[in-house]
XYZ file of C-alpha atoms in Angstrom:
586
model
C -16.379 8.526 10.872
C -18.463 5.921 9.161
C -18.557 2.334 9.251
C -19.489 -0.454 6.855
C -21.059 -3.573 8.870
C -21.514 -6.900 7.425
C -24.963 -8.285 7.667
C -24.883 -10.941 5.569
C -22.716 -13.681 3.593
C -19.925 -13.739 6.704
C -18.781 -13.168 10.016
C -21.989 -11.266 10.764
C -21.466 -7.886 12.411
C -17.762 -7.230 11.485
C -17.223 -3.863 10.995
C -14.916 -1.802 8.601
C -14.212 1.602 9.109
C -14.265 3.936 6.556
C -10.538 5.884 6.250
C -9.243 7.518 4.105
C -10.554 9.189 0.630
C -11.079 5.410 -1.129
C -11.537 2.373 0.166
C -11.534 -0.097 -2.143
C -13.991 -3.634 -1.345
C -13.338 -7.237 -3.053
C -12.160 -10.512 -2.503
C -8.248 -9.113 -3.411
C -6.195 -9.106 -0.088
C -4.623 -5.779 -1.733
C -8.049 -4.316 -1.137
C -9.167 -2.227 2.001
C -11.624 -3.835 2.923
C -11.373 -8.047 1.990
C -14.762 -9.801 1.523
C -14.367 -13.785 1.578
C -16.728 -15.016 -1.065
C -15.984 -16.681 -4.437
C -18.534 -15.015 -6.898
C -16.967 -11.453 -5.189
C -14.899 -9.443 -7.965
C -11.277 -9.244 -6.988
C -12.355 -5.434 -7.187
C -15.433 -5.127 -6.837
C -16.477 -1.633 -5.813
C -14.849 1.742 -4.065
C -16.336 3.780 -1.508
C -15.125 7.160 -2.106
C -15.288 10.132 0.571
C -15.212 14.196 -0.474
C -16.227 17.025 2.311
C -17.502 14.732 4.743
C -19.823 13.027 1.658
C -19.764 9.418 1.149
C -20.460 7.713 -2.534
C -19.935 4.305 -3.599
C -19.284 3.381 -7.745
C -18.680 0.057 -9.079
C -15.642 -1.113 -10.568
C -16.859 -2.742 -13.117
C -17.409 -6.082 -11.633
C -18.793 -9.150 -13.381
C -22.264 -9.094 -10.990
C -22.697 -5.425 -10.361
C -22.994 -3.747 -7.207
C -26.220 -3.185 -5.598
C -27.530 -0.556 -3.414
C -31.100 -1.189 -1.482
C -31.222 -3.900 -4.425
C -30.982 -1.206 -6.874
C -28.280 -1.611 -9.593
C -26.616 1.143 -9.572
C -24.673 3.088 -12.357
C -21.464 5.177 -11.881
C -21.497 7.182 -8.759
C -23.561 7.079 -6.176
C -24.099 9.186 -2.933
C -24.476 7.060 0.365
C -27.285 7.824 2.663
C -27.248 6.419 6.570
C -28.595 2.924 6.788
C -28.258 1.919 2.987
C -27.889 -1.506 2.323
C -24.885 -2.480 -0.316
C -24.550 -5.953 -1.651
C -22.126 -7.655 -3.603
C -23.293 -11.097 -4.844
C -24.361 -12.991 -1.727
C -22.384 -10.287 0.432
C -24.645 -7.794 2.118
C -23.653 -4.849 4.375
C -24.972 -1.912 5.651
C -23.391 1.552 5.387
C -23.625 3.812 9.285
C -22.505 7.117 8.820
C -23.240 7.235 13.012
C -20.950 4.296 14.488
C -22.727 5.643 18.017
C -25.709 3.070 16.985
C -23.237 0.088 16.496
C -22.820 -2.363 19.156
C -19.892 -0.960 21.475
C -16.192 -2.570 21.090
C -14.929 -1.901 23.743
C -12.137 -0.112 23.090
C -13.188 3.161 24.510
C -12.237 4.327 27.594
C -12.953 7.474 29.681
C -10.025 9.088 30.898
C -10.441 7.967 34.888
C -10.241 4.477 33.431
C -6.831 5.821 31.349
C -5.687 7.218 34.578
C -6.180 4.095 36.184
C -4.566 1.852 34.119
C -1.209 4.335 34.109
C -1.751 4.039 38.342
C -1.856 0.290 37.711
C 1.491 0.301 35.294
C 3.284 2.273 37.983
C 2.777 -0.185 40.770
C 4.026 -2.877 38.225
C 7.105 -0.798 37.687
C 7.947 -0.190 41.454
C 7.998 -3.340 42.520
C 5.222 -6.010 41.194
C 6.357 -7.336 37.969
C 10.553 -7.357 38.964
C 13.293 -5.076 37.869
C 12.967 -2.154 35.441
C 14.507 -4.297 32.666
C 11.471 -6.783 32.703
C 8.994 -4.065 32.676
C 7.182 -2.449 30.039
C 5.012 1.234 30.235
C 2.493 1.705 28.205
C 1.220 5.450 28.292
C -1.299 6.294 25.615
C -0.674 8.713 22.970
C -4.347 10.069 23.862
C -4.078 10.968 27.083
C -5.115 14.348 28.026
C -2.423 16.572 28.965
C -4.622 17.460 32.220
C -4.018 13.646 33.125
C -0.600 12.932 33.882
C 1.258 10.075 36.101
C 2.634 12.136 38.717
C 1.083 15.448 39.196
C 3.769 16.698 41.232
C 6.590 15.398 38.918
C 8.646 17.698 36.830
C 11.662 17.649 34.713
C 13.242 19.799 37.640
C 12.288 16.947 40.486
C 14.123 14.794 38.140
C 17.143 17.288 37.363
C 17.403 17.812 41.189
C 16.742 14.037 42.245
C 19.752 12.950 39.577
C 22.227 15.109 41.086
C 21.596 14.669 44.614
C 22.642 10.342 43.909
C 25.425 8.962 45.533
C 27.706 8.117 43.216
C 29.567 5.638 45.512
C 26.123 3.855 46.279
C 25.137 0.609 44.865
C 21.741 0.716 43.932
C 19.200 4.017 42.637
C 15.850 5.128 44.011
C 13.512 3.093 41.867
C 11.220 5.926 41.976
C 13.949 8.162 40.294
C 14.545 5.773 37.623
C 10.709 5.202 37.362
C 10.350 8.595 36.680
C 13.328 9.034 34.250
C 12.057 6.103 32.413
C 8.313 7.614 32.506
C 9.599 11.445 30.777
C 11.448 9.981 28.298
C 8.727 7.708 27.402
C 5.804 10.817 27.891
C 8.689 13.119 25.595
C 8.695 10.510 22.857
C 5.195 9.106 22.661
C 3.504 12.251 21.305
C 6.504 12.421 18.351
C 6.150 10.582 15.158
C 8.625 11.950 13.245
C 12.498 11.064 13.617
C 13.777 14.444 13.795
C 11.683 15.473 15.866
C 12.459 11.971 18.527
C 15.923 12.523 18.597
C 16.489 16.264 19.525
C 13.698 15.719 22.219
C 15.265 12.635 23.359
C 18.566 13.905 23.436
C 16.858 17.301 25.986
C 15.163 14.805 28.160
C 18.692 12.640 28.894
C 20.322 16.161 29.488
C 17.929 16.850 32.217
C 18.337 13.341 33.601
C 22.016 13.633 33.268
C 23.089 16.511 34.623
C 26.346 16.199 34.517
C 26.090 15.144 30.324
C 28.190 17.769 28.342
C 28.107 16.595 25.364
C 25.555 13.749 23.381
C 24.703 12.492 19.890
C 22.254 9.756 18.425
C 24.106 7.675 15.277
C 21.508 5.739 13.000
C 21.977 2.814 10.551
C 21.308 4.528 7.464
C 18.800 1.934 5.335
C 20.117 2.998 1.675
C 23.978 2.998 2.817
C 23.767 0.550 5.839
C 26.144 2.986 7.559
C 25.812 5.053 10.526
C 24.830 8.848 10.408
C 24.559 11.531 12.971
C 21.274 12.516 13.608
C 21.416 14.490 16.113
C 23.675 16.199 19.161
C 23.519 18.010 21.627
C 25.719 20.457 23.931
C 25.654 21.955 26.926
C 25.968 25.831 27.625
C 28.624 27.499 25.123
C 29.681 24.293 23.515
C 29.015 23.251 20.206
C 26.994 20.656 19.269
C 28.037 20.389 16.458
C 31.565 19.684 17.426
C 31.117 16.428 19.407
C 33.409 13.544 20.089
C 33.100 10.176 18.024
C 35.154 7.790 18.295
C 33.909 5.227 16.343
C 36.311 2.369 17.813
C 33.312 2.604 21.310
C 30.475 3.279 18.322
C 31.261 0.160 16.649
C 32.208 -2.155 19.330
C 28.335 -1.358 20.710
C 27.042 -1.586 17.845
C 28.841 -4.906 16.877
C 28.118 -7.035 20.303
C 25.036 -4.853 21.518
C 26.874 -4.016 24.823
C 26.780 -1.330 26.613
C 30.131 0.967 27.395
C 31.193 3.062 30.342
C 34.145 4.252 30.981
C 34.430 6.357 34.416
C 37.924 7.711 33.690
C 38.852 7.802 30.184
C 42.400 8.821 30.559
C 43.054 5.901 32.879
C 41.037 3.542 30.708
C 43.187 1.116 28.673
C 40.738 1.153 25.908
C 40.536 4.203 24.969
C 44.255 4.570 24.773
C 44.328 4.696 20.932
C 41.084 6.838 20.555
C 42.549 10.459 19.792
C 39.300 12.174 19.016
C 38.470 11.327 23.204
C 41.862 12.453 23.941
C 41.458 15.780 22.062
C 38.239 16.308 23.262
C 39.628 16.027 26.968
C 36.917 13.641 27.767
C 36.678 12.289 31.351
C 34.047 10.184 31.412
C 31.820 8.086 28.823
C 28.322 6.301 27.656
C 27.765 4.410 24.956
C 24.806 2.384 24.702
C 23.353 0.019 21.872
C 19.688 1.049 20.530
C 18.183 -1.822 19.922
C 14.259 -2.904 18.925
C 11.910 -5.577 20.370
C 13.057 -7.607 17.643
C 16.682 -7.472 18.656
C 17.645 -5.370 15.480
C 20.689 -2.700 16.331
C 19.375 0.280 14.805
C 22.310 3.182 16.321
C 23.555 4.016 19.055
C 23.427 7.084 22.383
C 26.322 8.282 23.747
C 26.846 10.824 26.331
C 29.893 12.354 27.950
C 31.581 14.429 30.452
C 34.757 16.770 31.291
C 34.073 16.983 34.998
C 36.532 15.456 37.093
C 33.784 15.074 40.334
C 30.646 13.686 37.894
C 31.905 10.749 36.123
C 29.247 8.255 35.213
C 28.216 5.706 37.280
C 27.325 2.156 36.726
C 23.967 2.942 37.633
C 24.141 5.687 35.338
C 24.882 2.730 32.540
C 21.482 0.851 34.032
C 19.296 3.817 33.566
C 20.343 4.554 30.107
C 20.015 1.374 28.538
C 16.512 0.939 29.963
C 16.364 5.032 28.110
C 18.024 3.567 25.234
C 15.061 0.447 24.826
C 12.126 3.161 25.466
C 14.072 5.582 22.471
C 14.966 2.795 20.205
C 10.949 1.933 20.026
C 9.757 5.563 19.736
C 12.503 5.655 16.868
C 10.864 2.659 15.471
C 7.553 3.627 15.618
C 8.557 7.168 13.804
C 10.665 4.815 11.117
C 7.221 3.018 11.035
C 4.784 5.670 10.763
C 6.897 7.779 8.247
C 6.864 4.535 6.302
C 2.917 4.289 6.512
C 2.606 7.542 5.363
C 4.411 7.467 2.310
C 2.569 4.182 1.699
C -0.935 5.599 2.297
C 0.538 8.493 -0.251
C 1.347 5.875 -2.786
C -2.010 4.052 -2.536
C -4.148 7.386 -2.583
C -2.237 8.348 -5.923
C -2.753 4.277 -7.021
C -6.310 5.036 -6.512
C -6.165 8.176 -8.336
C -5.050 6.370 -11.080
C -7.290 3.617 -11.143
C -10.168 6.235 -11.336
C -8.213 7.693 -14.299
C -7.750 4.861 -16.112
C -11.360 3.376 -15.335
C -12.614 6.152 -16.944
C -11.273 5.438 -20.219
C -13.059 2.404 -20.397
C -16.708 2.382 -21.857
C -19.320 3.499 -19.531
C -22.013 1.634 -22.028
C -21.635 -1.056 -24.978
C -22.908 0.200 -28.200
C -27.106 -0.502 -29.528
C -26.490 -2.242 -32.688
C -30.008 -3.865 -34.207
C -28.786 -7.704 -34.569
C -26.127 -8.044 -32.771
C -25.168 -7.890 -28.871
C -21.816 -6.784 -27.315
C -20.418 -7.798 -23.737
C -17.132 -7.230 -21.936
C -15.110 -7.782 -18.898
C -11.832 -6.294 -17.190
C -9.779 -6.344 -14.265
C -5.881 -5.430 -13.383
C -3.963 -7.375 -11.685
C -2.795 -4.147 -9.228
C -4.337 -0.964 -9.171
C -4.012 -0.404 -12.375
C -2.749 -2.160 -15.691
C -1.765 -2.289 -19.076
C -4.928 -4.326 -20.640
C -7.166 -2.286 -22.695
C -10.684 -2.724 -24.632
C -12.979 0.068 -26.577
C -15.854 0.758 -28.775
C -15.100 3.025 -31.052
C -18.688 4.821 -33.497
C -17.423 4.654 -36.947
C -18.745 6.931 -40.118
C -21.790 4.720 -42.071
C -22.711 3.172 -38.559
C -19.468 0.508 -38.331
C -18.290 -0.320 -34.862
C -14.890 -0.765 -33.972
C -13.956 -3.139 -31.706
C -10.440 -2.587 -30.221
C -8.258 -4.432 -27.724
C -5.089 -4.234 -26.777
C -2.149 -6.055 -24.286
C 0.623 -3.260 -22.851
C 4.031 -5.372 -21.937
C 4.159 -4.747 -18.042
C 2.066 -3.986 -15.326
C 1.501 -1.292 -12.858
C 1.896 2.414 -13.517
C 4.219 2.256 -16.853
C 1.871 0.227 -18.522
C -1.119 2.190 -17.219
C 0.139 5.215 -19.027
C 0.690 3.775 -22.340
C -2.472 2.120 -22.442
C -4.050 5.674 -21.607
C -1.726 7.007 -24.428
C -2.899 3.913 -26.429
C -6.791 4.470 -26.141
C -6.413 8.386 -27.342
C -3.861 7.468 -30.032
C -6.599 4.447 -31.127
C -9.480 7.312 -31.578
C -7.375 9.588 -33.485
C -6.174 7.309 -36.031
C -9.394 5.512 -36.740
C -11.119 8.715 -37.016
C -8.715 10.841 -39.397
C -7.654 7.561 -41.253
C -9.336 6.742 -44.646
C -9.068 2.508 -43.915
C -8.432 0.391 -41.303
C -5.045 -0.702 -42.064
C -3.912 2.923 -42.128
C -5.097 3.185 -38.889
C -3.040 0.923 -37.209
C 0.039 1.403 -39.062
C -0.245 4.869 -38.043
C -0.835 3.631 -34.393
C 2.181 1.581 -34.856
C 4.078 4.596 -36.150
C 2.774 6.838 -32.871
C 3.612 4.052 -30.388
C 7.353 3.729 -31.721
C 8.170 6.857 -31.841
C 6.817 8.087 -28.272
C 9.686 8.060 -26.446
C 8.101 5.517 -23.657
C 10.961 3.060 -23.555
C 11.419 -0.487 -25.223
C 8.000 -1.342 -24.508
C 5.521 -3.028 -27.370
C 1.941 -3.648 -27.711
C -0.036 -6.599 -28.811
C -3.287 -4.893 -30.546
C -6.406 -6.294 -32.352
C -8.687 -4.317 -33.813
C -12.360 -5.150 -35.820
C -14.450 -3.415 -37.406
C -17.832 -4.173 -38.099
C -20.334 -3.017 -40.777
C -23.981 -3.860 -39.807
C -24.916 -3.102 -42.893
C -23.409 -6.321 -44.861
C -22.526 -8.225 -41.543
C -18.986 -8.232 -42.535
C -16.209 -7.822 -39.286
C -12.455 -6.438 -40.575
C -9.529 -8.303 -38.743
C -6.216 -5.909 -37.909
C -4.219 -8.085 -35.542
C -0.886 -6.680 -34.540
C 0.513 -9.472 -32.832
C -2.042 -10.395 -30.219
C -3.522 -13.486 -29.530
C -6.410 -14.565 -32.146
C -10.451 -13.812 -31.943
C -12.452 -17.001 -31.345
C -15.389 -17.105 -33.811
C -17.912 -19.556 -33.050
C -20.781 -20.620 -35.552
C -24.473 -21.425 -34.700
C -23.616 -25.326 -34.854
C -21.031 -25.029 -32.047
C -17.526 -25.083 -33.985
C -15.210 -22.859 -32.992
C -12.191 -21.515 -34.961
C -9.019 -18.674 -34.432
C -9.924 -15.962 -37.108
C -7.024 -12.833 -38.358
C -4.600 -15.641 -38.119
C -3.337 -15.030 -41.875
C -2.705 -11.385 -41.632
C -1.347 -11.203 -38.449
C 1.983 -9.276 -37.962
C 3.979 -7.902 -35.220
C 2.733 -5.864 -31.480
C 2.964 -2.616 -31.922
C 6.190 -0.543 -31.399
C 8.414 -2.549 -32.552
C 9.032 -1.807 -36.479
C 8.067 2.046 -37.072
C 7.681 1.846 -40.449
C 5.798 -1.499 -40.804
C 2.280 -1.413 -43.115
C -0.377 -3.634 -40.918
C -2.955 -6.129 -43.208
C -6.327 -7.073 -43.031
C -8.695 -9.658 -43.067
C -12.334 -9.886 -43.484
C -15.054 -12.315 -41.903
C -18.506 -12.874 -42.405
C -20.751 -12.791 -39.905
C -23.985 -15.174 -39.667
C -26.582 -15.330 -37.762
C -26.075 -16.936 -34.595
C -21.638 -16.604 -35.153
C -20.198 -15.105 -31.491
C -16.916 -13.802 -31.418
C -14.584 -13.067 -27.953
C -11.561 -11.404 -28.184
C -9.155 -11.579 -24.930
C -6.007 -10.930 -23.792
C -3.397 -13.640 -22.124
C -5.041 -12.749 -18.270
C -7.320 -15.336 -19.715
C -5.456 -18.220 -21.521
C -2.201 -18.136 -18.672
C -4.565 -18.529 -15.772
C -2.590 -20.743 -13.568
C -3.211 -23.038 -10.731
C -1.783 -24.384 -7.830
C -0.335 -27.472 -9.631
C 1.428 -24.820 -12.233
C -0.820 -25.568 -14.810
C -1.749 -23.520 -17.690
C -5.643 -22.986 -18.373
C -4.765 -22.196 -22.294
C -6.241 -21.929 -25.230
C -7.452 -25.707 -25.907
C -9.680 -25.242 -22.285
C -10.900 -21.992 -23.527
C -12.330 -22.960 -27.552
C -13.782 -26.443 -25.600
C -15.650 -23.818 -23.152
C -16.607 -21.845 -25.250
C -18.009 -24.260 -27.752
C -20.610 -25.396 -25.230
C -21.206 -22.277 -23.783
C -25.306 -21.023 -24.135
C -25.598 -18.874 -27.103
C -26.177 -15.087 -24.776
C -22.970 -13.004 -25.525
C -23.085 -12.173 -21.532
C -23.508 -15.563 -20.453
C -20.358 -16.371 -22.496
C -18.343 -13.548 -20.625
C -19.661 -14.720 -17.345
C -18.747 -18.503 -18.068
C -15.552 -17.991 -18.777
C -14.664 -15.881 -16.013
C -16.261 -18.397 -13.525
C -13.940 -21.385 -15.299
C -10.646 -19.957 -15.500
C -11.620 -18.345 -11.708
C -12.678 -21.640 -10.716
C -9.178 -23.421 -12.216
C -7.398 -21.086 -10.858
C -8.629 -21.769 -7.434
C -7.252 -19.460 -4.855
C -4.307 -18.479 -6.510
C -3.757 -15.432 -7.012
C -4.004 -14.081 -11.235
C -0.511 -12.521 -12.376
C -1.705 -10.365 -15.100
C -4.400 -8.260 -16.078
C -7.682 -9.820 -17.394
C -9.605 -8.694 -20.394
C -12.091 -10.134 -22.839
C -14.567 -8.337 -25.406
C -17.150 -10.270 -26.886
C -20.140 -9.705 -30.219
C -22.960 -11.753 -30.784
C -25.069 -11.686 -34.527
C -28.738 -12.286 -33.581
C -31.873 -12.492 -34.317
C -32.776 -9.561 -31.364
């Protein structure tokens, strides 16, 4: 196991563990590991585990990640004591948590022992009746250390039948016990149906006389209740149980508990023919219900013999059975839950990796003129996009693009976008061709009523010329060397992308002078909102970026800051990209 502690720019010597094959760090409370500090990307970096190996890579945040104050680049391998830092947020990386301070929250197995010793006592007598009591038996626990060394399911089986059925109270030792191997059966269980068959055995050997049982559950999907498991005794079939759901819903309904010690003489049962059919004598039916009071199914146990009806004490013991199931049900609901969640967010992560990859690794070396960028999805992943494409004759192209969505859908079609972008601009004799065939590709993909916005520009060095496609997306900012600042592409803009198959895209052209800057972004940046429901928008961003210093990546960084800073806490609804290209005299 390795740890992450915090030296510096917090709450010094916090520690983060290290689960799990990514964990990703920022100032995003989606993120693994959430680092309170305002120049922090919202993802900043990932620390990514293979074979025991531990490697950290940046996600392509606006300050870079640091390791031993070394910027680093891609992937890097983790050694023990390395020191990572994020901005102002330094930590160090222990692949041996032995050398952190201790947390207390180890204990040797005396001390477990102990504290099970110290539970009993509660139990028997020091904290009230078994109702009002709670046992807590760690799922760790050795199976060498147990409560009762000389305790067995037989003690129990034997202890159960020798009660007095005519008495008015129960050994609280026996019911101690019956409460302590049910809770020992379920604790080490954290799958469903694997809690109810074993709960089901352990009541069986409690209840000796118990012929017949079965667990119902509130289905989630149908809100109904399902059999999910039974049980019989000897020859019987468990399979062939009685239900009568009159006693199943009345439990469920008013979260009592029913016995009935002679069903035949029992005036509500009168109407119930799958009892009467079943030749029942005796019944339990008891409510499962959580620590938040929520009726999740019900137990119910029964007998044919004459001589062993169920007791009222009987009734007692099972609904303090029922509490300690209901929970271990719970926690099984709980844990399946997790799992299918930490599934989810290993294949999110997957993704991200995926689609972080088809950004550029590098912006292009173009004598005169400077490039910067900036992205970051809302989720895990997103639908914004932004590449530099090498042209033939030594043109860039500068593409970016706006899927409709968010999340997985739009993380596809913006990987579908980025190849589809390459292919046309390479096998295309002009730009316009290019993204009409784009156009063409994206309508006819089969991906669902989903459209683009797409810009695309071109620039030839050579004559310091840029070529405007804009399919519906929101215009490039040019600014000149005197500070003005104007939308260019405006006149031959047409629709996103996907939307009319057969529609011929237009072109504009722009000179570029020395000292002109042009950012292209996507609407992450102009619908920045904060907490007053205001709108950054486009008037705030030509203003900023008018007075802005003239170094392309001090533009980038600027903006980011502003529309972070307006947006103030709050967190950003859609995915956030911006492209930028500088003409100077470098």
């Amino acid at each position: 196991m390795a740890v992450l502690q915090l030296i510096r720019g917090g709450d010094e010597g916090t520690q983060y563990t290290l689960e799990g094959e990514q964990v990703v760090v920022g100032r995003h409370p989606s993120c693994e590991i959430v680092l309170q500090s305002g120049v922090v990307s919202r993802r900043h970096a990932q620390i990514l585990e293979s074979h025991g190996t531990f490697y950290i890579e940046d996600l392509r945040s606006r300050n870079g990640t640091y390791v031993n104050d070394e910027l680093i680049s891609g992937r890097l391998e983790l050694q023990e004591g390395d020191e990572i830092r994020l901005c102002d947020v330094v930590l160090v990386f222990v692949f041996s948590p032995s050398k952190l301070i201790a947390t207390g929250d180890d204990k040797s197995k005396e001390d477990v022992a102990q504290t099970l010793e110290v539970n009993q006592a509660d139990v028997l007598g020091l904290s009230g009746s078994i109702e009002e009591s709670r046992i807590y038996i760690p799922q760790e626990v050795d199976a060498a250390v147990s409560v009762d060394e000389n305790f067995d399911s037989s003690t129990a089986i034997r202890k159960v039948s020798s009660w007095d059925q005519d008495s008015s109270s129960v050994d609280p030792n026996v019911k101690l016990r019956a409460i302590l191997e049910i809770t020992q059966a379920l604790s080490r269980e954290l799958k469903v149906e694997k809690v109810l068959p074993k709960m089901l055995t352990t009541l069986f050997n409690i209840f000796p006389q118990a012929e017949q049982g079965f667990v119902l559950l509130r289905d989630s999907d149908s809100n109904k209740l399902k059999v999910k498991a039974s049980r019989a005794r000897g020859e019987q079939k468990a399979d062939n149980v009685a239900v009568s759901m009159t006693v199943v819903r009345h439990a469920m309904q008013t979260g009592e508990a029913i016995l009935s010690k002679n069903v035949s003489d029992d005036s509500r049962f009168k109407k119930s023919t799958a009892l009467s059919r079943m030749h029942i004598r005796s019944i339990m039916c008891v409510p499962m219900v959580t620590p938040e009071e929520n009726g999740i199914g019900v137990i119910q146990i029964v007998t044919r013999d004459e001589q062993s009806a169920f007791s009222e004490e009987d009734l007692e013991l099972l609904m303090s059975l029922a509490s300690q199931a209901a929970m271990a049900v719970e926690n099984a609901r709980l844990h399946e839950e997790d799992l299918v969640r930490r599934e989810m967010d290993r294949d999110l992560g997957f993704a991200s990796q995926v689609q972080l990859g088809f950004l550029p690794k590098s912006r292009p070396k173009i004598d005169g003129y400077e490039f910067s960028d900036f992205y970051e999805a809302a989720l895990s992943v997103g639908g914004d996009y932004f590449d530099y494409i090498q042209l033939p004759g030594g043109r860039i192209a500068l593409a970016i693009g706006d899927v409709a969505g968010k999340g997985v859908p739009a993380a596809l079609l913006m990987a579908r976008l980025y190849s589809s972008t390459r292919f046309q601009l390479l096998t295309s004799s002009t730009v316009e061709e290019a993204v009409s065939g784009l156009n063409e590709e994206i309508s006819s993909s089969g991906l669902g009523h989903r459209f683009i916005t797409f810009a695309l520009m071109v620039i030839d060095p050579k004559i310091h010329e840029m070529t405007i496609v804009n399919a519906g997306h929101l215009a490039p900012l040019l600014r000149h060397a005197d500070g003005t600042v104007e939308a260019i592409g405006t006149e031959s803009s047409s629709l996103p992308l996907g939307i009319v198959p057969d529609l011929q895209y237009q072109s504009s052209t722009q000179n570029l002078e020395l000292g002109d800057t042009v950012i292209a972004f996507t609407d992450g940046v102009t619908e920045v909102m904060n907490g007053e429901k205001e709108i950054y928008g486009q008037k705030r961003l030509s203003e900023l970026f008018s007075s802005l210093p003239g170094d392309i990546q001090q533009v980038i960084d600027g903006i980011v800051h502003q529309t972070e800073d307006f947006a103030d806490g709050v967190n950003t609804r859609d995915d956030t990209c911006m492209i930028g290209v500088c003409r100077s005299n470098r």
